[in-house]
XYZ file of C-alpha atoms in Angstrom:
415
model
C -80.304 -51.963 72.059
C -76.545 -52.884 72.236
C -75.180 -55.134 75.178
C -74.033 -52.828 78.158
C -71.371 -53.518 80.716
C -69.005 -50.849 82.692
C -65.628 -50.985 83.517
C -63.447 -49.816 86.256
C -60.066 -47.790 85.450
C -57.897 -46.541 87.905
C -57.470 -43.458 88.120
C -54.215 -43.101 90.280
C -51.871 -46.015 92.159
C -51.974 -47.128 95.589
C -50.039 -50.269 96.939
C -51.913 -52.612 95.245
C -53.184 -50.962 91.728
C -50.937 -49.468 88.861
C -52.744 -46.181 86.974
C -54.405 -47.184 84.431
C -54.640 -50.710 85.065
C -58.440 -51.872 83.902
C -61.237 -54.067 85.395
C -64.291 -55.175 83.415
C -67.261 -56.133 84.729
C -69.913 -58.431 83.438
C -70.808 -59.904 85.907
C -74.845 -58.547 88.570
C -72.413 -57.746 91.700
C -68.879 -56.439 92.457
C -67.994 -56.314 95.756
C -65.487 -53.781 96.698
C -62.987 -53.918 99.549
C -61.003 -56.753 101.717
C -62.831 -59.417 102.668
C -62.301 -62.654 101.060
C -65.544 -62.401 98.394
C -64.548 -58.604 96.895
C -63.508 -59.345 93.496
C -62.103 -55.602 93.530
C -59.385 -55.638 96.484
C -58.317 -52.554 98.572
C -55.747 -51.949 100.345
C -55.782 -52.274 104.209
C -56.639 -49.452 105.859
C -55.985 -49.205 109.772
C -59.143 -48.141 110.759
C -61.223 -50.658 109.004
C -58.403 -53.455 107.477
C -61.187 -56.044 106.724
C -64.615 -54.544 105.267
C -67.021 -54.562 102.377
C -66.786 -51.063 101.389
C -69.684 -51.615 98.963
C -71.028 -52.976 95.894
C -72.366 -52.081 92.414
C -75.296 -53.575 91.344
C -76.526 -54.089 87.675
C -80.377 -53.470 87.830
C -82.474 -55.842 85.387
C -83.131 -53.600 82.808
C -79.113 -53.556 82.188
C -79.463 -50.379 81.435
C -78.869 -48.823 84.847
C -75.996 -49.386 87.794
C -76.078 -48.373 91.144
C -73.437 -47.907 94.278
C -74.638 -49.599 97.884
C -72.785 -48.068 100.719
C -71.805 -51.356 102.929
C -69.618 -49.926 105.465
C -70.426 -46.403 107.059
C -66.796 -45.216 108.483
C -65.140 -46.147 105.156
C -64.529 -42.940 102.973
C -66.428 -43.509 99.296
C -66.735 -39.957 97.602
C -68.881 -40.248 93.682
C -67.995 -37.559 91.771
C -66.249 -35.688 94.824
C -69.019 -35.749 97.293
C -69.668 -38.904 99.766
C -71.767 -41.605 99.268
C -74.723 -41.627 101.523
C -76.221 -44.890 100.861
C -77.890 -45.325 97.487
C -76.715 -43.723 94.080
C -77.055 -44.219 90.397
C -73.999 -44.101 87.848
C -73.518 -43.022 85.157
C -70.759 -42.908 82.185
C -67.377 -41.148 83.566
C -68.567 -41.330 86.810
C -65.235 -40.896 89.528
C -65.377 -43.417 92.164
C -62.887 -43.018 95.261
C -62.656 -45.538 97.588
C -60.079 -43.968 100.362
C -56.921 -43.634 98.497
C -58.037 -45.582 95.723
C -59.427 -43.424 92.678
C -61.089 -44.978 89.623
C -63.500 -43.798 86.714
C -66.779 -46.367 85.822
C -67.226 -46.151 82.228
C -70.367 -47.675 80.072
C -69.302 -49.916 77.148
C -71.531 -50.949 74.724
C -71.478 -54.252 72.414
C -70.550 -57.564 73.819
C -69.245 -58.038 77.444
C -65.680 -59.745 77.956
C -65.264 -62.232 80.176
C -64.893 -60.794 83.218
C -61.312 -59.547 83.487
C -59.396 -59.154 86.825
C -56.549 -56.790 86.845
C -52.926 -58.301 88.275
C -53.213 -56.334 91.449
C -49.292 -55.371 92.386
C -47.960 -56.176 95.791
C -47.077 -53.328 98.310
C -43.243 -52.057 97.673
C -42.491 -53.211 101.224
C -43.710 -57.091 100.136
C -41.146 -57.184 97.553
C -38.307 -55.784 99.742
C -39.688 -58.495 102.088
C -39.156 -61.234 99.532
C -36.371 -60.164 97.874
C -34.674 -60.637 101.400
C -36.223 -63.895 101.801
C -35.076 -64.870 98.553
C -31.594 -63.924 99.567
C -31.443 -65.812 102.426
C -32.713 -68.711 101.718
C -30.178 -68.544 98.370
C -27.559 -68.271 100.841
C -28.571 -71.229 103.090
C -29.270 -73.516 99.960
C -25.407 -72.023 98.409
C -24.076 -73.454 101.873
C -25.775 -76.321 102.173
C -24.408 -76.851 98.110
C -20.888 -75.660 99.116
C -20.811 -78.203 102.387
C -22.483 -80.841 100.745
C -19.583 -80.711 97.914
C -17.480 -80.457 100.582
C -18.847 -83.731 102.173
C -18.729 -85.566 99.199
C -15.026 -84.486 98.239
C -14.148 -85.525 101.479
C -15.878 -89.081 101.269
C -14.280 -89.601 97.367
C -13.540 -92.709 97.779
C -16.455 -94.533 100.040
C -19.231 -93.016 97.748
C -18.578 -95.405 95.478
C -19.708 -97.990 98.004
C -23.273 -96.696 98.520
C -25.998 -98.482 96.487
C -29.220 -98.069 95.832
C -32.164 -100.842 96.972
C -35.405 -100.879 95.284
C -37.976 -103.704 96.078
C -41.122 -104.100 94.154
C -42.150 -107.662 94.071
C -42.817 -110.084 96.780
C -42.884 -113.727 96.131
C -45.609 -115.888 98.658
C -43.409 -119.618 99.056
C -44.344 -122.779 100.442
C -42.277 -124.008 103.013
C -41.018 -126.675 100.392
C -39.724 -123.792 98.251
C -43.106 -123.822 95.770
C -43.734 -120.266 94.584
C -47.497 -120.190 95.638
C -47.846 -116.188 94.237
C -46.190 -113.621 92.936
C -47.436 -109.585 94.049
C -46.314 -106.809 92.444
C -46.055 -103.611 94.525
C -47.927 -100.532 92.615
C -44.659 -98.936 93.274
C -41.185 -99.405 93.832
C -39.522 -99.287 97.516
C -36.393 -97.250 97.231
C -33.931 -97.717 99.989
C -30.046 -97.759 100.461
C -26.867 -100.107 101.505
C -23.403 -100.238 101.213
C -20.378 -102.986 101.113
C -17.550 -102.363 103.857
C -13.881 -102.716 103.623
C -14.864 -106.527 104.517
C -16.894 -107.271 101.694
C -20.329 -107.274 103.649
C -23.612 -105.535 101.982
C -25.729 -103.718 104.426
C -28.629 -102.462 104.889
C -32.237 -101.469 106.354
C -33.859 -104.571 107.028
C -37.551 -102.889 105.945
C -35.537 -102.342 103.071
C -35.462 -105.680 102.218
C -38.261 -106.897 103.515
C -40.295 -104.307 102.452
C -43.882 -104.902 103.680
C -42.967 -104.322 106.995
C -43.082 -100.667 106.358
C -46.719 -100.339 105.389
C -48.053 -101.268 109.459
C -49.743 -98.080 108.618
C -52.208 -99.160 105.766
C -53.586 -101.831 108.802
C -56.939 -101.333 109.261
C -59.501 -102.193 112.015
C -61.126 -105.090 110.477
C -59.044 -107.436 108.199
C -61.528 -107.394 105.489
C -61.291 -104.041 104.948
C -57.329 -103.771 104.204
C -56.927 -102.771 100.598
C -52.878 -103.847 100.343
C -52.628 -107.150 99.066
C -49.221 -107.313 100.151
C -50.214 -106.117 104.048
C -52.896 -109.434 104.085
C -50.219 -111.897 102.740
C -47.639 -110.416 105.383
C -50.977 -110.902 107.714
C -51.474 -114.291 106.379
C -47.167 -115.677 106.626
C -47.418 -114.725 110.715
C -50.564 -116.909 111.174
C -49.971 -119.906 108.288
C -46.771 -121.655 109.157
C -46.792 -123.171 105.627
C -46.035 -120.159 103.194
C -43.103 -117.556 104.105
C -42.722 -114.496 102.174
C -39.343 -113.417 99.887
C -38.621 -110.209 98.102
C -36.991 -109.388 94.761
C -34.476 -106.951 94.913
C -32.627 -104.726 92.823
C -29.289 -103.165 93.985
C -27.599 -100.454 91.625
C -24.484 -99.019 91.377
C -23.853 -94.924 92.368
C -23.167 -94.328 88.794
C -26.092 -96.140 88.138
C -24.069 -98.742 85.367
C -23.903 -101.684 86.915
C -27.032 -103.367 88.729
C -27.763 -106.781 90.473
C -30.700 -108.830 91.409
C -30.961 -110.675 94.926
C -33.835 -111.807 97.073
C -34.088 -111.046 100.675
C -33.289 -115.089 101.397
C -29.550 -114.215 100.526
C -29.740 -111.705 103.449
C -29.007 -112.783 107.094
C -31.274 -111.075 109.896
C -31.852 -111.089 113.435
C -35.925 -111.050 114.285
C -35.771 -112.354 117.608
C -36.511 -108.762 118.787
C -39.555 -109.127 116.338
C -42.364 -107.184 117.467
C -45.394 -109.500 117.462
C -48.836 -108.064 117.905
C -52.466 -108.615 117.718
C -53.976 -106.865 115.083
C -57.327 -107.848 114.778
C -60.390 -108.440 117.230
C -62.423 -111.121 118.345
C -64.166 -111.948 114.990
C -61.106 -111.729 112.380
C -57.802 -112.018 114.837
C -54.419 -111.107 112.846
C -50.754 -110.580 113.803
C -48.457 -108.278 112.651
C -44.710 -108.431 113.016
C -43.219 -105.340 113.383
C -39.296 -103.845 113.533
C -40.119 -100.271 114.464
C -40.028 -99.346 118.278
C -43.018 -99.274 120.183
C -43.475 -97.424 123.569
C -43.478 -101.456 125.217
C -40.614 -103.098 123.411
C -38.397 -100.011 121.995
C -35.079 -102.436 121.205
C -37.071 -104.075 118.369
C -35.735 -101.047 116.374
C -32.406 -103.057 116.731
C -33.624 -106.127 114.640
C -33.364 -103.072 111.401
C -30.538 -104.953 109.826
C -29.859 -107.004 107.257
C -26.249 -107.772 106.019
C -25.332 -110.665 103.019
C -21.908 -111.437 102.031
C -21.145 -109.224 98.730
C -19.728 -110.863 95.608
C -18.334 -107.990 93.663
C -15.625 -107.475 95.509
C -14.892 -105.262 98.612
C -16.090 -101.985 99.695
C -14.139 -98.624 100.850
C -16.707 -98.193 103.825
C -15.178 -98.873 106.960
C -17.029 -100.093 110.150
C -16.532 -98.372 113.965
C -15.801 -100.632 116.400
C -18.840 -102.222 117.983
C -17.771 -100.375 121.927
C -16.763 -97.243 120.514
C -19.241 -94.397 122.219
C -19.798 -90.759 120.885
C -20.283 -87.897 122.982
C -23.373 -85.500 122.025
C -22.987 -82.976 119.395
C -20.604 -85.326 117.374
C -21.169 -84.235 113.843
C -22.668 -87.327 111.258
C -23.575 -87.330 107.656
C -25.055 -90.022 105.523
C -26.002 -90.639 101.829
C -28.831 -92.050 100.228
C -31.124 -91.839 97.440
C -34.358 -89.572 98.322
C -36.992 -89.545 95.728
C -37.124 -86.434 93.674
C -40.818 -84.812 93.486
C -39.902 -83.887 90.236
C -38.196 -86.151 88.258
C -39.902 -89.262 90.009
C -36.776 -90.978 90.508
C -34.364 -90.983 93.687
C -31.287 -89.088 93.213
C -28.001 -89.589 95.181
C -27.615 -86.754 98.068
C -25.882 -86.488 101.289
C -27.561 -85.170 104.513
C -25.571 -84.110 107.463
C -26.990 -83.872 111.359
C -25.266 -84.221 115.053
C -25.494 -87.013 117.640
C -28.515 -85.852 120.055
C -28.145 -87.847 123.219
C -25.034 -89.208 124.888
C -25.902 -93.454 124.499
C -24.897 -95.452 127.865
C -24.270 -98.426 125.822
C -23.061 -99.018 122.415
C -26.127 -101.270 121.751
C -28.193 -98.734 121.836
C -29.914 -97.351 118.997
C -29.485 -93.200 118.940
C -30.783 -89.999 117.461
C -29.401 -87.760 115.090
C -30.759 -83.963 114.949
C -31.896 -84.419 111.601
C -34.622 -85.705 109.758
C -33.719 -87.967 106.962
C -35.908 -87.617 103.650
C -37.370 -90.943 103.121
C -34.702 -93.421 100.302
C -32.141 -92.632 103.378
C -32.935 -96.066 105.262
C -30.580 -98.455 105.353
C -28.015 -95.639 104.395
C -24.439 -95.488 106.198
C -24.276 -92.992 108.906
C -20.631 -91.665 109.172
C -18.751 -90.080 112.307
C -18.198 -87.282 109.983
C -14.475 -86.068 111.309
C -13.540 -90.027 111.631
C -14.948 -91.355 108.384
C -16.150 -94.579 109.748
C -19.799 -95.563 109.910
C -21.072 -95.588 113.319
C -24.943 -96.780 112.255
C -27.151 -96.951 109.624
C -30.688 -94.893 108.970
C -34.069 -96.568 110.457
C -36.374 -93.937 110.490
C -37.181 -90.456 110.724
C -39.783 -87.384 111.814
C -39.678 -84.128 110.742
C -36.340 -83.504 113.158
C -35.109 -86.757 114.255
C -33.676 -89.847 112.858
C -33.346 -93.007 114.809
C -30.269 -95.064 113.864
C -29.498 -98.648 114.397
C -25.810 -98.504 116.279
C -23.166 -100.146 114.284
C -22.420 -102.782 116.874
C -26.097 -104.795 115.604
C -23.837 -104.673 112.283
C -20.982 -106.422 113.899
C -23.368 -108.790 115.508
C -25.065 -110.173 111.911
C -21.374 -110.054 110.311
C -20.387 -112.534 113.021
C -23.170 -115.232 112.327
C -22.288 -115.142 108.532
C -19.113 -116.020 109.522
């Protein structure tokens, strides 16, 4: 004897099915209705919108199928008259299933594999997502049309936005011996900038990159898997080695690029978050520049600023008193990482001024969260053009900036 299978065709359309679309079967059980394991879906009916209406069964001979009832309020008519519980089928049987019609046909020789029709989605779904689509075209043209608008308007200080990248970490005696060198398995992408004044500036984690990993710490110092996080473990409790980056800095146009290590940078760390780590067995310190709840002006210690060789920037500083009320627009660039390309890309961002600050030394909040290659970015007072912090680090909503008056600060000890 041949091979047997059946297969389902539809008889008429409902939301989900097109006439005449086909489903073979090969397979002991189909399961027919809504819940998750019905390889034949239904459409939802508002009586019964998540039910096994029932399932065919191939008997072991394979010669024979049969139709289980598996919900008794749903409507399933063989042939025109209902389904009771139990019943055999046969070539060109009709099945209807509600509003759902289809014909189960034998088919001899070898069975496909089994074959699940493209079920079509409800007219209302696509008027649904065609509106979605719309909308979100139209927030993405604006956010194009301001961010063009943003740039045009900043012509001449883009110029002066860099990219950082760190990658490489260099473990020194305090004699200047190069004890190791670390690669990172990947490179930290950050941004700076060089003012009218011919200062480079930037996040400080940018530079010093390991202090941005405080979240690959683990309980027990043995069981940290950064090599970088225990020799930034080891510099805080071994007063002989100190730890130096290499850096890369490149140009916006992405032509020109320089190489400097994070010993040419001046930094303030006496706001240094300093913190026990470990436990009694294997005790280890971590320095830290991000706020904690205890000691939240450590975020002010996110600077680093060197003297630039390459001549002076367009970027103008605010003055280190000037205050901004609430709601002041900002904007900033940077150089997010694309998902796709695997390389960050030059954007701007744009966000307001949260809460009114009571003091200039204050770091703020703008309502915007910053995609991460932002830090150490310039954040501009957007109608005034002049940079009133830079980016520290965001959530999903918020940014924390470092006010522009820390800048002034460092800027004043290089001098």
């Amino acid at each position: 004897m041949k091979d047997r299978h059946y297969a389902l065709r539809f008889r008429s359309g409902d939301s989900i099915h097109n006439k005449g679309d086909i489903q073979y079967v090969s397979q002991r059980v189909l399961h027919i209705g809504q819940t998750p394991e019905c390889e034949l879906k239904l459409p939802i009916h508002p009586d019964y919108d998540d039910v096994c209406y029932a399932v065919i069964v191939k008997e072991e001979n394979a010669s024979l199928w049969k139709i289980i009832r598996q919900n008794r309020d749903a409507v399933i008519l063989v042939n025109g008259m209902p389904l009771q519980l139990v019943q055999n089928l046969n070539d060109n049987d009709r099945l209807n299933f509600d509003n759902t019609e289809v014909v189960f046909t034998v088919e001899e020789g070898e069975a496909p594999a089994a074959q699940y029709i493209k079920y079509k989605a409800p007219v209302w779904i696509w008027a649904a997502f065609a509106l979605v689509f719309l909308f979100i075209s139209g927030i993405m043209f604006n956010i194009y049309e301001n961010s063009k608008t943003t740039m045009a308007l900043y012509d001449n200080e883009v110029g002066s936005v860099y990219m950082v990248e760190a990658d490489t970490m260099l473990v020194l005696s305090m004699q200047g011996d190069t004890l190791d060198i670390i690669p990172a398995n990947r490179a930290f992408v950050g941004t700076g900038f060089v003012t009218d004044e011919g200062y480079f500036v930037t996040a400080r984690h940018c530079v010093e990159f390991w202090l941005g990993l405080e979240s690959e710490l683990r309980p027990n110092l043995y069981d940290i898997d950064s090599y970088i996080v225990r020799k930034a473990i080891d510099a805080e409790m071994d007063s002989t080695i100190r730890l130096v980056s290499k850096l890369r800095i490149t140009s916006h146009d992405g032509e020109q690029v320089w190489h400097y290590t994070s010993d040419d940078f001046t930094m303030d760390k006496s706001r240094d978050n300093l913190y026990d780590c470990g436990d009694y067995e294997t005790p280890y310190i971590w320095r830290s520049v991000v706020s904690l709840f205890e000691k939240r002006d450590a975020e002010l210690g996110d600077v680093a600023v060197m003297k630039w060789l390459h001549g002076n920037g367009n970027i103008k500083l605010e003055a280190p008193d000037k205050l901004y009320e609430t709601e002041t627009a900002l904007c900033s660039f940077g150089y997010p990482q694309s998902e796709n390309q695997g390389k960050a890309m030059f954007a701007v961002d744009e966000g307001k001024i949260y809460q009114q600050k009571d003091s200039p030394d204050e770091c703020f909040i703008c309502t915007k969260g910053f995609d991460p290659g932002f830090s150490g970015g310039p954040v501009f007072a957007k109608d005034y053009k002049m940079v009133v912090g830079i980016v520290s680090r965001s959530s999903d909503n918020h940014t924390l900036l470092v006010p522009v008056s820390q800048v002034h600060n460092l800027i004043s000890k290089i001098k």
